[in-house]
PDB file of N, CA and C in Angstrom:
ATOM      1  N   SER A  10      -6.376  -3.252  -0.648  1.00 70.00           N
ATOM      2  CA  SER A  10      -6.210  -2.404   0.692  1.00 70.00           C
ATOM      3  C   SER A  10      -7.328  -2.641   1.570  1.00 70.00           C
ATOM      4  N   VAL A  11      -8.567  -2.728   1.087  1.00 75.00           N
ATOM      5  CA  VAL A  11      -9.675  -3.190   1.897  1.00 75.00           C
ATOM      6  C   VAL A  11      -9.508  -4.628   2.560  1.00 75.00           C
ATOM      7  N   ALA A  12      -8.982  -5.520   1.799  1.00 77.00           N
ATOM      8  CA  ALA A  12      -8.815  -6.942   2.491  1.00 77.00           C
ATOM      9  C   ALA A  12      -7.628  -6.743   3.446  1.00 77.00           C
ATOM     10  N   ASN A  13      -6.738  -5.921   3.128  1.00 73.00           N
ATOM     11  CA  ASN A  13      -5.613  -5.779   4.132  1.00 73.00           C
ATOM     12  C   ASN A  13      -5.995  -5.085   5.609  1.00 73.00           C
ATOM     13  N   MET A  14      -7.156  -4.180   5.253  1.00 75.00           N
ATOM     14  CA  MET A  14      -7.647  -3.495   6.498  1.00 75.00           C
ATOM     15  C   MET A  14      -8.517  -4.418   7.337  1.00 75.00           C
ATOM     16  N   TYR A  15      -8.899  -5.574   6.774  1.00 80.00           N
ATOM     17  CA  TYR A  15      -9.603  -6.470   7.606  1.00 80.00           C
ATOM     18  C   TYR A  15      -8.602  -7.590   8.007  1.00 80.00           C
ATOM     19  N   PHE A  16      -7.821  -8.331   7.284  1.00 77.00           N
ATOM     20  CA  PHE A  16      -7.170  -9.483   7.649  1.00 77.00           C
ATOM     21  C   PHE A  16      -5.759  -9.034   8.538  1.00 77.00           C
ATOM     22  N   ILE A  17      -5.232  -7.862   8.381  1.00 75.00           N
ATOM     23  CA  ILE A  17      -3.961  -7.740   9.168  1.00 75.00           C
ATOM     24  C   ILE A  17      -4.448  -7.211  10.495  1.00 75.00           C
ATOM     25  N   PRO A  18      -5.596  -6.565  10.876  1.00 77.00           N
ATOM     26  CA  PRO A  18      -5.847  -6.267  12.102  1.00 77.00           C
ATOM     27  C   PRO A  18      -6.489  -7.568  12.830  1.00 77.00           C
ATOM     28  N   VAL A  19      -7.168  -8.377  12.047  1.00 77.00           N
ATOM     29  CA  VAL A  19      -7.568  -9.744  12.589  1.00 77.00           C
ATOM     30  C   VAL A  19      -6.358 -10.566  13.024  1.00 77.00           C
ATOM     31  N   ALA A  20      -5.328 -10.556  12.231  1.00 73.00           N
ATOM     32  CA  ALA A  20      -4.163 -11.273  12.727  1.00 73.00           C
ATOM     33  C   ALA A  20      -3.430 -10.652  13.894  1.00 73.00           C
ATOM     34  N   LEU A  21      -3.591  -9.311  13.895  1.00 73.00           N
ATOM     35  CA  LEU A  21      -2.914  -8.568  15.190  1.00 73.00           C
ATOM     36  C   LEU A  21      -3.743  -9.004  16.462  1.00 73.00           C
ATOM     37  N   MET A  22      -5.012  -9.083  16.375  1.00 74.00           N
ATOM     38  CA  MET A  22      -5.847  -9.604  17.555  1.00 74.00           C
ATOM     39  C   MET A  22      -5.540 -10.967  17.728  1.00 74.00           C
ATOM     40  N   ASN A  23      -5.116 -11.945  16.898  1.00 69.00           N
ATOM     41  CA  ASN A  23      -4.962 -13.257  17.174  1.00 69.00           C
ATOM     42  C   ASN A  23      -3.598 -13.622  17.157  1.00 69.00           C
ATOM     43  N   THR A  24      -2.655 -12.823  17.495  1.00 62.00           N
ATOM     44  CA  THR A  24      -1.171 -13.173  17.526  1.00 62.00           C
ATOM     45  C   THR A  24      -0.809 -14.362  18.471  1.00 62.00           C
ATOM     46  N   GLY A  25      -1.812 -14.540  19.505  1.00 61.00           N
ATOM     47  CA  GLY A  25      -1.488 -15.600  20.492  1.00 61.00           C
ATOM     48  C   GLY A  25      -2.004 -16.949  19.976  1.00 61.00           C
ATOM     49  N   ALA A  26      -2.984 -16.794  19.088  1.00 60.00           N
ATOM     50  CA  ALA A  26      -3.553 -18.190  18.557  1.00 60.00           C
ATOM     51  C   ALA A  26      -2.924 -18.584  17.315  1.00 60.00           C
ATOM     52  N   PRO A  27      -2.566 -20.122  17.378  1.00 60.00           N
ATOM     53  CA  PRO A  27      -2.137 -20.628  16.126  1.00 60.00           C
ATOM     54  C   PRO A  27      -2.869 -20.563  14.745  1.00 60.00           C
ATOM     55  N   PHE A  28      -2.386 -20.365  13.802  1.00 58.00           N
ATOM     56  CA  PHE A  28      -3.083 -20.197  12.448  1.00 58.00           C
ATOM     57  C   PHE A  28      -2.902 -21.563  11.721  1.00 58.00           C
ATOM     58  N   ALA A  29      -3.970 -21.962  11.131  1.00 57.00           N
ATOM     59  CA  ALA A  29      -4.020 -23.337  10.469  1.00 57.00           C
ATOM     60  C   ALA A  29      -2.920 -23.368   9.222  1.00 57.00           C
ATOM     61  N   SER A  30      -2.611 -22.197   8.723  1.00 59.00           N
ATOM     62  CA  SER A  30      -1.807 -22.023   7.617  1.00 59.00           C
ATOM     63  C   SER A  30      -0.349 -22.102   8.145  1.00 59.00           C
ATOM     64  N   GLY A  31      -0.221 -22.064   9.344  1.00 63.00           N
ATOM     65  CA  GLY A  31       1.198 -22.101   9.823  1.00 63.00           C
ATOM     66  C   GLY A  31       2.036 -20.764   9.737  1.00 63.00           C
ATOM     67  N   LEU A  32       1.265 -19.648   9.441  1.00 63.00           N
ATOM     68  CA  LEU A  32       2.147 -18.384   9.086  1.00 63.00           C
ATOM     69  C   LEU A  32       2.469 -17.860  10.457  1.00 63.00           C
ATOM     70  N   ASP A  33       3.558 -17.248  10.581  1.00 65.00           N
ATOM     71  CA  ASP A  33       4.174 -16.557  11.764  1.00 65.00           C
ATOM     72  C   ASP A  33       3.535 -15.013  11.899  1.00 65.00           C
ATOM     73  N   VAL A  34       2.622 -14.779  12.633  1.00 65.00           N
ATOM     74  CA  VAL A  34       2.192 -13.409  12.640  1.00 65.00           C
ATOM     75  C   VAL A  34       2.779 -12.679  14.024  1.00 65.00           C
ATOM     76  N   THR A  35       3.776 -13.332  14.543  1.00 67.00           N
ATOM     77  CA  THR A  35       4.186 -12.610  15.799  1.00 67.00           C
ATOM     78  C   THR A  35       4.961 -11.231  15.531  1.00 67.00           C
ATOM     79  N   SER A  36       5.329 -11.059  14.352  1.00 68.00           N
ATOM     80  CA  SER A  36       6.113  -9.887  13.773  1.00 68.00           C
ATOM     81  C   SER A  36       5.080  -8.758  13.426  1.00 68.00           C
ATOM     82  N   LEU A  37       4.026  -9.061  13.401  1.00 71.00           N
ATOM     83  CA  LEU A  37       2.910  -7.986  12.873  1.00 71.00           C
ATOM     84  C   LEU A  37       2.838  -6.916  13.983  1.00 71.00           C
ATOM     85  N   ASN A  38       2.756  -5.705  13.408  1.00 74.00           N
ATOM     86  CA  ASN A  38       2.536  -4.633  14.481  1.00 74.00           C
ATOM     87  C   ASN A  38       1.793  -3.489  13.589  1.00 74.00           C
ATOM     88  N   MET A  39       1.253  -2.412  14.355  1.00 77.00           N
ATOM     89  CA  MET A  39       0.576  -1.402  13.581  1.00 77.00           C
ATOM     90  C   MET A  39       1.604  -0.565  12.639  1.00 77.00           C
ATOM     91  N   ALA A  40       2.799  -0.458  12.921  1.00 81.00           N
ATOM     92  CA  ALA A  40       3.611   0.272  11.852  1.00 81.00           C
ATOM     93  C   ALA A  40       3.657  -0.545  10.742  1.00 81.00           C
ATOM     94  N   GLY A  41       3.769  -1.821  10.779  1.00 77.00           N
ATOM     95  CA  GLY A  41       3.697  -2.744   9.564  1.00 77.00           C
ATOM     96  C   GLY A  41       2.539  -2.562   8.713  1.00 77.00           C
ATOM     97  N   LEU A  42       1.354  -2.331   9.573  1.00 76.00           N
ATOM     98  CA  LEU A  42       0.066  -2.191   8.860  1.00 76.00           C
ATOM     99  C   LEU A  42       0.026  -0.814   8.064  1.00 76.00           C
ATOM    100  N   ILE A  43       0.574   0.247   8.678  1.00 81.00           N
ATOM    101  CA  ILE A  43       0.547   1.481   8.004  1.00 81.00           C
ATOM    102  C   ILE A  43       1.516   1.278   6.691  1.00 81.00           C
ATOM    103  N   ARG A  44       2.623   0.815   6.847  1.00 83.00           N
ATOM    104  CA  ARG A  44       3.664   0.491   5.757  1.00 83.00           C
ATOM    105  C   ARG A  44       3.058  -0.276   4.742  1.00 83.00           C
ATOM    106  N   ASN A  45       2.053  -1.033   5.188  1.00 80.00           N
ATOM    107  CA  ASN A  45       1.583  -1.876   3.953  1.00 80.00           C
ATOM    108  C   ASN A  45       0.343  -1.032   3.323  1.00 80.00           C
ATOM    109  N   LEU A  46      -0.406  -0.549   4.145  1.00 83.00           N
ATOM    110  CA  LEU A  46      -1.620   0.257   3.630  1.00 83.00           C
ATOM    111  C   LEU A  46      -1.307   1.428   2.666  1.00 83.00           C
ATOM    112  N   ILE A  47      -0.301   2.073   2.924  1.00 88.00           N
ATOM    113  CA  ILE A  47      -0.059   3.295   2.138  1.00 88.00           C
ATOM    114  C   ILE A  47       0.389   2.974   0.689  1.00 88.00           C
ATOM    115  N   PRO A  48       1.429   2.134   0.407  1.00 89.00           N
ATOM    116  CA  PRO A  48       1.461   1.835  -0.958  1.00 89.00           C
ATOM    117  C   PRO A  48       0.398   0.992  -1.786  1.00 89.00           C
ATOM    118  N   VAL A  49      -0.270   0.099  -0.785  1.00 87.00           N
ATOM    119  CA  VAL A  49      -1.354  -0.699  -1.597  1.00 87.00           C
ATOM    120  C   VAL A  49      -2.484   0.196  -1.967  1.00 87.00           C
ATOM    121  N   THR A  50      -2.750   1.166  -0.991  1.00 88.00           N
ATOM    122  CA  THR A  50      -3.833   2.139  -1.263  1.00 88.00           C
ATOM    123  C   THR A  50      -3.459   3.088  -2.538  1.00 88.00           C
ATOM    124  N   LEU A  51      -2.359   3.550  -2.670  1.00 91.00           N
ATOM    125  CA  LEU A  51      -1.772   4.427  -3.624  1.00 91.00           C
ATOM    126  C   LEU A  51      -1.813   3.647  -4.989  1.00 91.00           C
ATOM    127  N   GLY A  52      -1.359   2.424  -4.866  1.00 90.00           N
ATOM    128  CA  GLY A  52      -1.411   1.613  -6.083  1.00 90.00           C
ATOM    129  C   GLY A  52      -2.726   1.268  -6.598  1.00 90.00           C
ATOM    130  N   ASN A  53      -3.812   1.126  -5.647  1.00 88.00           N
ATOM    131  CA  ASN A  53      -5.028   0.893  -6.195  1.00 88.00           C
ATOM    132  C   ASN A  53      -5.703   2.184  -6.877  1.00 88.00           C
ATOM    133  N   ILE A  54      -5.327   3.201  -6.257  1.00 89.00           N
ATOM    134  CA  ILE A  54      -5.938   4.568  -6.788  1.00 89.00           C
ATOM    135  C   ILE A  54      -5.250   4.950  -8.137  1.00 89.00           C
ATOM    136  N   VAL A  55      -4.001   4.625  -8.237  1.00 91.00           N
ATOM    137  CA  VAL A  55      -3.541   4.965  -9.586  1.00 91.00           C
ATOM    138  C   VAL A  55      -3.879   3.733 -10.426  1.00 91.00           C
ATOM    139  N   GLY A  56      -3.647   2.668 -10.074  1.00 90.00           N
ATOM    140  CA  GLY A  56      -4.069   1.670 -11.103  1.00 90.00           C
ATOM    141  C   GLY A  56      -5.609   1.490 -11.501  1.00 90.00           C
ATOM    142  N   GLY A  57      -6.409   1.967 -10.544  1.00 89.00           N
ATOM    143  CA  GLY A  57      -7.731   1.914 -10.738  1.00 89.00           C
ATOM    144  C   GLY A  57      -8.085   3.104 -11.788  1.00 89.00           C
ATOM    145  N   ALA A  58      -7.476   4.129 -11.412  1.00 89.00           N
ATOM    146  CA  ALA A  58      -7.843   5.275 -12.211  1.00 89.00           C
ATOM    147  C   ALA A  58      -7.493   4.994 -13.758  1.00 89.00           C
ATOM    148  N   PHE A  59      -6.156   4.435 -13.985  1.00 91.00           N
ATOM    149  CA  PHE A  59      -5.684   4.193 -15.222  1.00 91.00           C
ATOM    150  C   PHE A  59      -6.535   3.316 -15.928  1.00 91.00           C
ATOM    151  N   PHE A  60      -6.832   1.976 -15.259  1.00 89.00           N
ATOM    152  CA  PHE A  60      -7.580   0.925 -15.952  1.00 89.00           C
ATOM    153  C   PHE A  60      -9.043   1.426 -16.203  1.00 89.00           C
ATOM    154  N   VAL A  61      -9.726   2.106 -15.434  1.00 88.00           N
ATOM    155  CA  VAL A  61     -11.070   2.613 -15.551  1.00 88.00           C
ATOM    156  C   VAL A  61     -11.109   3.588 -16.550  1.00 88.00           C
ATOM    157  N   ALA A  62     -10.226   4.539 -16.785  1.00 86.00           N
ATOM    158  CA  ALA A  62     -10.246   5.542 -17.667  1.00 86.00           C
ATOM    159  C   ALA A  62      -9.900   4.947 -18.988  1.00 86.00           C
ATOM    160  N   THR A  63      -9.075   4.002 -19.171  1.00 88.00           N
ATOM    161  CA  THR A  63      -8.697   3.253 -20.411  1.00 88.00           C
ATOM    162  C   THR A  63      -9.774   2.577 -21.011  1.00 88.00           C
ATOM    163  N   PHE A  64     -10.578   1.790 -19.911  1.00 88.00           N
ATOM    164  CA  PHE A  64     -11.651   1.029 -20.348  1.00 88.00           C
ATOM    165  C   PHE A  64     -12.851   1.791 -21.100  1.00 88.00           C
ATOM    166  N   TYR A  65     -13.124   2.959 -20.243  1.00 85.00           N
ATOM    167  CA  TYR A  65     -14.137   3.820 -20.676  1.00 85.00           C
ATOM    168  C   TYR A  65     -13.784   4.603 -21.889  1.00 85.00           C
ATOM    169  N   TYR A  66     -12.571   4.974 -22.009  1.00 85.00           N
ATOM    170  CA  TYR A  66     -12.079   5.495 -23.538  1.00 85.00           C
ATOM    171  C   TYR A  66     -12.409   4.491 -24.505  1.00 85.00           C
ATOM    172  N   LEU A  67     -11.892   3.370 -24.246  1.00 85.00           N
ATOM    173  CA  LEU A  67     -12.077   2.310 -25.321  1.00 85.00           C
ATOM    174  C   LEU A  67     -13.474   1.893 -25.621  1.00 85.00           C
ATOM    175  N   VAL A  68     -14.389   1.839 -24.588  1.00 84.00           N
ATOM    176  CA  VAL A  68     -15.786   1.559 -24.898  1.00 84.00           C
ATOM    177  C   VAL A  68     -16.769   2.706 -25.367  1.00 84.00           C
ATOM    178  N   LEU A  69     -16.401   3.832 -24.708  1.00 84.00           N
ATOM    179  CA  LEU A  69     -17.515   4.902 -24.967  1.00 84.00           C
ATOM    180  C   LEU A  69     -16.924   5.830 -26.053  1.00 84.00           C
ATOM    181  N   LEU A  70     -15.680   6.212 -26.168  1.00 78.00           N
ATOM    182  CA  LEU A  70     -15.208   7.220 -27.033  1.00 78.00           C
ATOM    183  C   LEU A  70     -14.742   6.675 -28.339  1.00 78.00           C
ATOM    184  N   LYS A  71     -13.889   5.535 -28.156  1.00 67.00           N
ATOM    185  CA  LYS A  71     -13.206   5.056 -29.369  1.00 67.00           C
ATOM    186  C   LYS A  71     -14.361   4.390 -30.295  1.00 67.00           C
ATOM    187  N   GLY A  72     -15.385   3.550 -29.549  1.00 60.00           N
ATOM    188  CA  GLY A  72     -16.292   2.879 -30.355  1.00 60.00           C
ATOM    189  C   GLY A  72     -17.460   3.659 -30.771  1.00 60.00           C
ATOM    190  N   ARG A  73     -17.495   5.016 -30.457  1.00 66.00           N
ATOM    191  CA  ARG A  73     -18.577   5.822 -31.048  1.00 66.00           C
ATOM    192  C   ARG A  73     -18.299   6.286 -32.487  1.00 66.00           C
ATOM    193  N   LYS A  74     -19.312   6.244 -33.209  1.00 67.00           N
ATOM    194  CA  LYS A  74     -19.321   6.693 -34.636  1.00 67.00           C
ATOM    195  C   LYS A  74     -19.929   8.049 -34.791  1.00 67.00           C
ATOM    196  N   ASP A  75     -19.103   8.844 -35.282  1.00 58.00           N
ATOM    197  CA  ASP A  75     -19.745  10.182 -35.597  1.00 58.00           C
ATOM    198  C   ASP A  75     -20.399  10.454 -37.175  1.00 58.00           C
TER     199      ASP A  75
END
């Protein structure tokens, strides 16, 4: 989501300039940015919380000997 917060607005500002990759950015708009950022951010929050919690559990709690 952080990369999208940079690259999509940059593409929005450069819609008139040709891109070296040949991508068509003429259809980009702010509504598309919001539609992209909401699921990406929620996915990062849920995925990050799950993977970080699982990693900490495996490393700190499961590996501890009582």
